[in-house]
mmCIF file of C-alpha atoms and ligand atoms in Angstrom:
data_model
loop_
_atom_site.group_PDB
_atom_site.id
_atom_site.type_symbol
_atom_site.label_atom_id
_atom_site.label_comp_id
_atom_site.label_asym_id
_atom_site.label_seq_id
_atom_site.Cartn_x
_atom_site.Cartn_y
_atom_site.Cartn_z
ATOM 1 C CA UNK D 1 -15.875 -19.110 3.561
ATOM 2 C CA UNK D 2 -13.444 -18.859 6.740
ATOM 3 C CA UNK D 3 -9.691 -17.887 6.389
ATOM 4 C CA UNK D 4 -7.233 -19.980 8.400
ATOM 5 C CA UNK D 5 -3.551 -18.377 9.963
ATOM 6 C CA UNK D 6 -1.661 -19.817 7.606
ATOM 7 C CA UNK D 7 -4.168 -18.932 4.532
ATOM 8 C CA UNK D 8 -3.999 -14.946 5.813
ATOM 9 C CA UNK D 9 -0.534 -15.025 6.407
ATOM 10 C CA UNK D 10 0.471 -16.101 3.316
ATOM 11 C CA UNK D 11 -2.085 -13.033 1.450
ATOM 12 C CA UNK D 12 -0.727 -10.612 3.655
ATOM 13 C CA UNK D 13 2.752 -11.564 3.035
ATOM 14 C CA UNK D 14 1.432 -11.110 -0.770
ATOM 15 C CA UNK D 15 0.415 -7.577 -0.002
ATOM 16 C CA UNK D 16 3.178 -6.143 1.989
ATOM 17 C CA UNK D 17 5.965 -7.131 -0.734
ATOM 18 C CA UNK D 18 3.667 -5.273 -3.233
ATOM 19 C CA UNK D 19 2.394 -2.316 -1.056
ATOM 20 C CA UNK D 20 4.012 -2.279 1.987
ATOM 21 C CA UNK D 21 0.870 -2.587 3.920
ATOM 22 C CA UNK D 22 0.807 -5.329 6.463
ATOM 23 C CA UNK D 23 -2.589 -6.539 8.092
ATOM 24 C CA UNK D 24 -2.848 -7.031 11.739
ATOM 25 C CA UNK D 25 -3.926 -10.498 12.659
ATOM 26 C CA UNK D 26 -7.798 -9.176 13.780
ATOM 27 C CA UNK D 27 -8.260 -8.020 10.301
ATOM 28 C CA UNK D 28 -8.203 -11.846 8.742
ATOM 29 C CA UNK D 29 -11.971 -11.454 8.719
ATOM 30 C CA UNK D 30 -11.941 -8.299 7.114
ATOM 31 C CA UNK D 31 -9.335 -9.758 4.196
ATOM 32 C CA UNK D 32 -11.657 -12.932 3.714
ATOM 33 C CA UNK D 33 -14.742 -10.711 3.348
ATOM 34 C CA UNK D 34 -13.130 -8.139 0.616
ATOM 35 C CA UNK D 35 -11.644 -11.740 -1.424
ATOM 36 C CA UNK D 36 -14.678 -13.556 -1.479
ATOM 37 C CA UNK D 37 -16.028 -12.535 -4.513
ATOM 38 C CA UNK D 38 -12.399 -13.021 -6.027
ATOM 39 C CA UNK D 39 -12.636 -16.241 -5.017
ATOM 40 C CA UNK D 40 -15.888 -16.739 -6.528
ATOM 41 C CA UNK D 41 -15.245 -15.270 -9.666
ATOM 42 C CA UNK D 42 -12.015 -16.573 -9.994
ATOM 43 C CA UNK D 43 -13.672 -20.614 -9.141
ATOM 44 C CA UNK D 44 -10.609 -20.893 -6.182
ATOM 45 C CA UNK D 45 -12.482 -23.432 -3.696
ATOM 46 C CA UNK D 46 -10.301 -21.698 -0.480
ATOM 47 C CA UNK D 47 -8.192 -18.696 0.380
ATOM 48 C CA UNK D 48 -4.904 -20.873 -0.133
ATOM 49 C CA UNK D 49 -5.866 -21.603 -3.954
ATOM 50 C CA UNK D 50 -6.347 -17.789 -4.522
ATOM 51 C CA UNK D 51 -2.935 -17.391 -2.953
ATOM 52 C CA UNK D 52 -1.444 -20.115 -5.383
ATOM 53 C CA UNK D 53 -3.312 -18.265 -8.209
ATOM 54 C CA UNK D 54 -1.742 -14.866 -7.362
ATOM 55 C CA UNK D 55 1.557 -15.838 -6.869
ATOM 56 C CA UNK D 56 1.339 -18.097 -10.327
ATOM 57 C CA UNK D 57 2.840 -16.293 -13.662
ATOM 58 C CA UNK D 58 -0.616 -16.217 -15.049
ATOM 59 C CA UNK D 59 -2.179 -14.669 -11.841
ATOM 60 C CA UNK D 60 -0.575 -11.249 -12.719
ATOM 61 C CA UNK D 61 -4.128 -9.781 -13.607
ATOM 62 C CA UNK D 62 -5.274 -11.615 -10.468
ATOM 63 C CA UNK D 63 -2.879 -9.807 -8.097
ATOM 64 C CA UNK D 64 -3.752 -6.031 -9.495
ATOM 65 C CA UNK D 65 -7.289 -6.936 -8.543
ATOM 66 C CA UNK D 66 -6.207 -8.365 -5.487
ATOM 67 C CA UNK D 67 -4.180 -5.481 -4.524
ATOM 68 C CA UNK D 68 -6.979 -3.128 -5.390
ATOM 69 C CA UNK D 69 -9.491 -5.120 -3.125
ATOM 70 C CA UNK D 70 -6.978 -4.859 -0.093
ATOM 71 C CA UNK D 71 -6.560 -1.205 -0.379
ATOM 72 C CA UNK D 72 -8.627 1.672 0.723
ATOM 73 C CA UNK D 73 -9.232 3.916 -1.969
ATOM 74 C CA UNK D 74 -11.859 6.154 0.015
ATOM 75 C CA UNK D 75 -11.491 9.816 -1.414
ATOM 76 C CA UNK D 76 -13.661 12.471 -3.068
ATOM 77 C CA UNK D 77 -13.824 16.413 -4.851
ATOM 78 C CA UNK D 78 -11.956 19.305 -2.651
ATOM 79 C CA UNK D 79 -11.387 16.163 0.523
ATOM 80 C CA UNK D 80 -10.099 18.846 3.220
ATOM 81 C CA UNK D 81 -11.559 21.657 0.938
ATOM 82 C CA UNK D 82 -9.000 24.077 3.454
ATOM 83 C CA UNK D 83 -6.029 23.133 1.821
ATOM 84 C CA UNK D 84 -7.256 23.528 -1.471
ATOM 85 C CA UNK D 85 -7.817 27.643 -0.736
ATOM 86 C CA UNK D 86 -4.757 27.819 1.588
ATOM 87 C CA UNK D 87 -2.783 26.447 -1.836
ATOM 88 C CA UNK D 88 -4.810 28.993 -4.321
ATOM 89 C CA UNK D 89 -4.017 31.707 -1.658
ATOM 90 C CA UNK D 90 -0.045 30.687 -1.360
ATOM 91 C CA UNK D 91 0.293 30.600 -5.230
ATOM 92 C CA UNK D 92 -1.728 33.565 -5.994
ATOM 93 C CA UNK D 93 0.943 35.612 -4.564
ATOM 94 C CA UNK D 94 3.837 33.710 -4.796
ATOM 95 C CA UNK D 95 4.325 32.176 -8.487
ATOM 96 C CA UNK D 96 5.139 34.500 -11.363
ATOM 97 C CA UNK D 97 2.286 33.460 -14.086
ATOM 98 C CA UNK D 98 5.094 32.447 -16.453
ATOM 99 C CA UNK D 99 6.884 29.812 -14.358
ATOM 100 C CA UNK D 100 5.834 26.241 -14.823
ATOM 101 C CA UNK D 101 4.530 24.736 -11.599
ATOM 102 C CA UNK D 102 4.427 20.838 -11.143
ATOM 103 C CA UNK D 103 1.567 18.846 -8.708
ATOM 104 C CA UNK D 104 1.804 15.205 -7.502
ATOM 105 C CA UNK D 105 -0.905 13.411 -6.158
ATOM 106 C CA UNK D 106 1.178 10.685 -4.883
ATOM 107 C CA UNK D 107 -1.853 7.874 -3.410
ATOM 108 C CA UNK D 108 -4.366 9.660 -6.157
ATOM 109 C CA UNK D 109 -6.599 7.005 -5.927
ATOM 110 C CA UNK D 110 -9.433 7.563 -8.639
ATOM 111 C CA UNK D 111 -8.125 11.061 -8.852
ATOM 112 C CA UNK D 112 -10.393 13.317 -7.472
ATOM 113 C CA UNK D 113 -7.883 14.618 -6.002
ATOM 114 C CA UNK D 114 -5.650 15.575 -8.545
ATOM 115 C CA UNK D 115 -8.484 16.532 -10.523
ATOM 116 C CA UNK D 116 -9.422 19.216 -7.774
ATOM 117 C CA UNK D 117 -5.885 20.385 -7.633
ATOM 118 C CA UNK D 118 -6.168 20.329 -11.456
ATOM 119 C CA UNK D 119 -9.473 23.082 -10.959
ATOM 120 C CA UNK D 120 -7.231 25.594 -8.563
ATOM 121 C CA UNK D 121 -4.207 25.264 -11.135
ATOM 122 C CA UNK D 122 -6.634 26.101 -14.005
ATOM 123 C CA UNK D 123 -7.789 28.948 -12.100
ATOM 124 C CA UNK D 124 -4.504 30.222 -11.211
ATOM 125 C CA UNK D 125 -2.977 29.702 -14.114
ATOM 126 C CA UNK D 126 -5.448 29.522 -16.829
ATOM 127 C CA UNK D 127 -4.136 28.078 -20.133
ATOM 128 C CA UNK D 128 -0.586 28.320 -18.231
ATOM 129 C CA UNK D 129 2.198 25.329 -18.074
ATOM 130 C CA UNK D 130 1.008 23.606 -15.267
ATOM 131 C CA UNK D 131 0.530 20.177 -14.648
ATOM 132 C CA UNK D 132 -0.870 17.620 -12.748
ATOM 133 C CA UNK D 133 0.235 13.449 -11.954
ATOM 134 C CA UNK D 134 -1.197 11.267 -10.076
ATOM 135 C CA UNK D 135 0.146 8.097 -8.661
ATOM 136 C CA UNK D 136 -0.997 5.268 -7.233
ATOM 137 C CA UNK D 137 -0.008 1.608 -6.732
ATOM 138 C CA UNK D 138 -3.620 0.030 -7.702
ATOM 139 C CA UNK D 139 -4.224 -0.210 -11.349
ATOM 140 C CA UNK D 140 -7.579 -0.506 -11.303
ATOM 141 C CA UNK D 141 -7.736 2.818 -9.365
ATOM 142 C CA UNK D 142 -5.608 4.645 -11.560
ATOM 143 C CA UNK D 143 -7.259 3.055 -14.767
ATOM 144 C CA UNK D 144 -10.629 5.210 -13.328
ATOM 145 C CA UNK D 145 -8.580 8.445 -12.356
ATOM 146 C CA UNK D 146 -7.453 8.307 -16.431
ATOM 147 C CA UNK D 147 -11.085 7.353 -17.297
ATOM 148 C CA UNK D 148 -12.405 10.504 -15.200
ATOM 149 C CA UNK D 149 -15.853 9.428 -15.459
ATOM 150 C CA UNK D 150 -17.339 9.995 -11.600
ATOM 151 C CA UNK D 151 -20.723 9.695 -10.130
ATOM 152 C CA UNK D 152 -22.952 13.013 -10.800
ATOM 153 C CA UNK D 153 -23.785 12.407 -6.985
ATOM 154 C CA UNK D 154 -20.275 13.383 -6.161
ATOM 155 C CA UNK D 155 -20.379 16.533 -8.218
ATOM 156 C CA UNK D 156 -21.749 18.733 -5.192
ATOM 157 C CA UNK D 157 -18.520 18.548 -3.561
ATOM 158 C CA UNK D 158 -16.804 20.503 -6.163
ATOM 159 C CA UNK D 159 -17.219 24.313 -5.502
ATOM 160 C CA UNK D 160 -19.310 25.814 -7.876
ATOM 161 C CA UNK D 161 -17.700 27.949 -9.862
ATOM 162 C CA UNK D 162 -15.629 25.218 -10.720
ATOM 163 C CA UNK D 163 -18.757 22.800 -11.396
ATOM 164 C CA UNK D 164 -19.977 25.398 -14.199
ATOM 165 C CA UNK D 165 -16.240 25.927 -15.341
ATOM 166 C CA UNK D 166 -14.832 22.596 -15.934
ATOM 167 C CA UNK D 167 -18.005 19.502 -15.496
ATOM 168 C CA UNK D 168 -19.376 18.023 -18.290
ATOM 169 C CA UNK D 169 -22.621 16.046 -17.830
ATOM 170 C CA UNK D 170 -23.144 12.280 -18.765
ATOM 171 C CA UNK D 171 -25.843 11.982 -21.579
ATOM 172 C CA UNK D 172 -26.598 8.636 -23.000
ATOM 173 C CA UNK D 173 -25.199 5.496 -21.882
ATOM 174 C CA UNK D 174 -22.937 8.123 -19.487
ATOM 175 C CA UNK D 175 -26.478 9.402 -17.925
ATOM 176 C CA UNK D 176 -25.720 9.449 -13.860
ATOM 177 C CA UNK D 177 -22.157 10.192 -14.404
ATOM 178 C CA UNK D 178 -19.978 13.766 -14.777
ATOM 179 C CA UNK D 179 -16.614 14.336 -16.479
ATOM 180 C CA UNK D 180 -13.781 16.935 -16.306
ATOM 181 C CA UNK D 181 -12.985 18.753 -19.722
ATOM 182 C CA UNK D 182 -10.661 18.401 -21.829
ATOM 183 C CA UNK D 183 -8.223 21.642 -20.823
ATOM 184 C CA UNK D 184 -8.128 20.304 -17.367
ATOM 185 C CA UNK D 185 -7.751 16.781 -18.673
ATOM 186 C CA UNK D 186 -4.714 17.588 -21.277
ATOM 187 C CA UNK D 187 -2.887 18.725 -18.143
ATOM 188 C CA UNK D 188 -3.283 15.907 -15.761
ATOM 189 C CA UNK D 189 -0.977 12.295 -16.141
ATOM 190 C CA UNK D 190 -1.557 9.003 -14.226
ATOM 191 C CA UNK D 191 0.570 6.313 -13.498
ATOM 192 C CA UNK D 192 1.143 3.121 -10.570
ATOM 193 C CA UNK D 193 3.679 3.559 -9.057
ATOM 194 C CA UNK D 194 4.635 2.312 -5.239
ATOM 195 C CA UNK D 195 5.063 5.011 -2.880
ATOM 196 C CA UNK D 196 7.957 2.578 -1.570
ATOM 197 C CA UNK D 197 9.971 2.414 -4.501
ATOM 198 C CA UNK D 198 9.289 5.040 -6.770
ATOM 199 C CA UNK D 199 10.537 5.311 -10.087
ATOM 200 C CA UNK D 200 13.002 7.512 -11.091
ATOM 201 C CA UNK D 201 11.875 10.813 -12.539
ATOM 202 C CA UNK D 202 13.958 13.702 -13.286
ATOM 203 C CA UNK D 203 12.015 16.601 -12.079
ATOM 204 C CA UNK D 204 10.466 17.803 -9.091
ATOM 205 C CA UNK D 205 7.440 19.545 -7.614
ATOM 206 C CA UNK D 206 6.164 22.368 -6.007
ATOM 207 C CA UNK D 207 3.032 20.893 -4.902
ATOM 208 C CA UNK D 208 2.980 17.395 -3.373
ATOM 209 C CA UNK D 209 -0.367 16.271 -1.715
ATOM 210 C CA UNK D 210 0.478 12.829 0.476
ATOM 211 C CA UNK D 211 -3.057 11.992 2.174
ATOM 212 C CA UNK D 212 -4.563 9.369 4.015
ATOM 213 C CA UNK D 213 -2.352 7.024 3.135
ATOM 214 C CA UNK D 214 0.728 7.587 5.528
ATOM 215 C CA UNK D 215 -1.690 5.702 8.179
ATOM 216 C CA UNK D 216 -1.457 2.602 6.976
ATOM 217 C CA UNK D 217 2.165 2.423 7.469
ATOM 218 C CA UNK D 218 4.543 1.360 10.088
ATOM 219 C CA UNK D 219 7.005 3.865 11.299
ATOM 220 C CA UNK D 220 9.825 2.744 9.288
ATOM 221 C CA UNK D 221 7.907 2.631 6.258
ATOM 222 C CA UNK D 222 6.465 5.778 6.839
ATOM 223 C CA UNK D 223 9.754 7.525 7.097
ATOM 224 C CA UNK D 224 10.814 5.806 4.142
ATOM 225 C CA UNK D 225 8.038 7.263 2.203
ATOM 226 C CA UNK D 226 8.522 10.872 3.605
ATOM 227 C CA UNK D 227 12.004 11.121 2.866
ATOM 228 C CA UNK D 228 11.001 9.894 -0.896
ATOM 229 C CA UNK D 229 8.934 12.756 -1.031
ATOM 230 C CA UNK D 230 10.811 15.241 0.665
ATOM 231 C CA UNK D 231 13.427 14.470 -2.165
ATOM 232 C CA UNK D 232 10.999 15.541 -4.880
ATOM 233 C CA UNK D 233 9.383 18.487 -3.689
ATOM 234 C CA UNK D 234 11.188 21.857 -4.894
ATOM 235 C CA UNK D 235 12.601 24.602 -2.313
ATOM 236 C CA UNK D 236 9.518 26.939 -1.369
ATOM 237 C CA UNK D 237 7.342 23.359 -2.261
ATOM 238 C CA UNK D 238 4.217 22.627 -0.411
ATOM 239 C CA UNK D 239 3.748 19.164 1.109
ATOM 240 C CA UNK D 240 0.163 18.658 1.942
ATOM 241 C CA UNK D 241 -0.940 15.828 4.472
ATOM 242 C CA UNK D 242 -4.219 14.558 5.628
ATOM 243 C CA UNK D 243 -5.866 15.495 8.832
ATOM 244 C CA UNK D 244 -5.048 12.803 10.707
ATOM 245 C CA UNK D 245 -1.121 12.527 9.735
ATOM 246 C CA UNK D 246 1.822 14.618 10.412
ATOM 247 C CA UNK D 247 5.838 14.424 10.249
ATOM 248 C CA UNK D 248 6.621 12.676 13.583
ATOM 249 C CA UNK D 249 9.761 13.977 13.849
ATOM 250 C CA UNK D 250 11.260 17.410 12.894
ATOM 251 C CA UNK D 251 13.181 17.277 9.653
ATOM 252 C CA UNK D 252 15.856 19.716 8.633
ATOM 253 C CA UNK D 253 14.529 21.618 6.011
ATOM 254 C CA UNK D 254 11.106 21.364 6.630
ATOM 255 C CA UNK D 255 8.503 23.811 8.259
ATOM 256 C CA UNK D 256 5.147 23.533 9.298
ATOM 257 C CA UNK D 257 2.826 26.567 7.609
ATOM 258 C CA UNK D 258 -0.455 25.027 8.846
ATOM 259 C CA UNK D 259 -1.728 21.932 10.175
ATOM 260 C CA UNK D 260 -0.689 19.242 7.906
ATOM 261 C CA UNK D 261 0.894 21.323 5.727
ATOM 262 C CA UNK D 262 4.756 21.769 5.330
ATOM 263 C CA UNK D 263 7.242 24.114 3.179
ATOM 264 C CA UNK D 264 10.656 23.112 1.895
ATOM 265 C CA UNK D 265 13.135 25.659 2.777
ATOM 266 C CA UNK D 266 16.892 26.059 2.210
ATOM 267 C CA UNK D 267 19.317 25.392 5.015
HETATM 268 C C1 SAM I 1 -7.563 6.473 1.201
HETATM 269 S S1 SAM I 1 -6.847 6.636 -0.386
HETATM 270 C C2 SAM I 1 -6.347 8.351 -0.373
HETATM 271 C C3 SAM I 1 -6.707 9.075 -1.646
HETATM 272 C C4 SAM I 1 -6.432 10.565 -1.638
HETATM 273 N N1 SAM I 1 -5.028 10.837 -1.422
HETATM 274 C C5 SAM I 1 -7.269 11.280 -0.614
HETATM 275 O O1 SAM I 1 -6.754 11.701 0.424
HETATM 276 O O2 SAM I 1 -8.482 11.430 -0.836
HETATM 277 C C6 SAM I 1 -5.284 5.759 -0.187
HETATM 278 C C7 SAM I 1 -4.657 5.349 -1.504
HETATM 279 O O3 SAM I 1 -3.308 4.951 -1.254
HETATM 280 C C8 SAM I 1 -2.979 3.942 -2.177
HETATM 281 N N2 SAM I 1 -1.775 3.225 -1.722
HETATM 282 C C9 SAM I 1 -1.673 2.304 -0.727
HETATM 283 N N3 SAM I 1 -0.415 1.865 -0.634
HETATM 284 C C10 SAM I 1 0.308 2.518 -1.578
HETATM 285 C C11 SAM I 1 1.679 2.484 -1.976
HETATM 286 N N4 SAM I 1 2.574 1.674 -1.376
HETATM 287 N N5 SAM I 1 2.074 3.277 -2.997
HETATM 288 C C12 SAM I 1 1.182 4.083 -3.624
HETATM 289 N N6 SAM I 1 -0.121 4.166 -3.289
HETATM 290 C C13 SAM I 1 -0.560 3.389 -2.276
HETATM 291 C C14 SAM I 1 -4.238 3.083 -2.232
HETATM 292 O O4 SAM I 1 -4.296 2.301 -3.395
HETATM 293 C C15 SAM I 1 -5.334 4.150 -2.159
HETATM 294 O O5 SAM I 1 -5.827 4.497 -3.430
#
């Protein structure tokens, strides 16, 4: 089924006020495509009916789904696997083995990627008072990251000495599948949250990983977000970024280490 102007407009205005994202006008094709089994399951005869549904008080369950289907949520073990020894490297001599050190996925999607910070942490600090959250504005994303039940095929991407150290294998109905154990588990939280308008916590972190999401923002909105996170991240904090992202502008307070990867320092 096609999507007219006004049918896409009204979805994307949908999903900017609940992600910030906003859809140039050649990607209408690509929104109908990833909504058409929505609107098949959901027995909406056009895109307009779907948006009714979504914006209706009984279309809440509707919209996570919807906002799920209109994100990217592309990610896997050790993504970037650089960053991941640069920050076992940095912490190894750094962090006094007593001192509790805090990690934020922030965009975690299923949570690989906390889970692989989750490995070096472990390692680092075995047993130690460490932890792990993960955040991300799609439900359904973060309901998997809490399930942590991945597909063995992915398993290869973790290094392995961590494969024999913290993978379980699927048997039974979970044949084909792999899961982290429990002491890696007991340390790691999700939750949604919107990178936009995060709730209120009152602690920070020394580890903050903020990748591949930052390019699906506009400027603005991408300042927005950095300065959220700049605000959480302790002094001598690590703010990771994806390969393709960086701080356009220098901040005050903020030095680049590596590529894509920044320290908080004190004026
Ligand atoms: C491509 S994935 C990146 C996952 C992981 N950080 C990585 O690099 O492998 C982008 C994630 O950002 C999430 N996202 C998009 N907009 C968001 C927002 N406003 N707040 C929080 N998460 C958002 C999406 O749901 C998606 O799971």
């Amino acid at each position: 089924m096609s999507i007219n102007k006004l049918e896409f407009n009204q979805l994307n205005r949908v999903l900017d006020q609940h992600t910030g994202i906003r859809l140039s006008s050649n990607k209408s094709d690509i929104m109908a495509s990833r909504l058409s089994s929505r609107l098949r399951a959901t027995r909406c005869a056009s895109y307009n009916k779907y948006y009714q549904l979504i914006i209706s008080p009984d279309g809440k369950h509707e919209l996570d789904i919807f906002i799920d289907k209109m994100t990217t949520h592309e990610t896997y073990f050790f993504r970037e696997q650089a960053q991941f020894e640069f920050m076992y490297d940095y912490f190894r001599q750094k962090k006094s083995r007593n001192v509790p050190i805090r990690a934020w996925s922030a965009a975690s999607s299923t949570g690989e990627e906390a889970y692989s910070i989750a490995m070096i942490l472990d390692d680092l600090f075995y047993n130690g008072n460490w932890s792990v959250t993960g955040t991300d504005i799609s439900p359904t994303a973060v309901e998997m990251a809490k399930e942590a039940c991945f597909a063995l095929s992915t398993v290869q991407k973790i290094p392995k000495k961590y494969r024999r150290a913290y993978c379980l294998k699927g048997t039974g109905k979970n044949e084909g599948t792999f899961t982290v154990n429990k002491a890696i588990r007991h340390h790691c939280n999700f939750n949604v949250d919107n990178l936009l308008k995060l709730r209120t916590v009152d602690y920070s972190f020394d580890i903050i990983f903020l990748r591949n999401v930052l390019i699906y923002f506009d400027e603005t909105k991408q300042k927005k977000i950095v300065d959220n996170i700049i605000h959480r991240l302790n002094h001598g904090g690590l703010l990771f970024l994806g390969h393709s992202e960086s701080l356009r502008k220098k901040r005050l307070g903020i030095e680049l280490i590596q590529p894509c990867i920044y320290k908080k320092v004190r004026l």
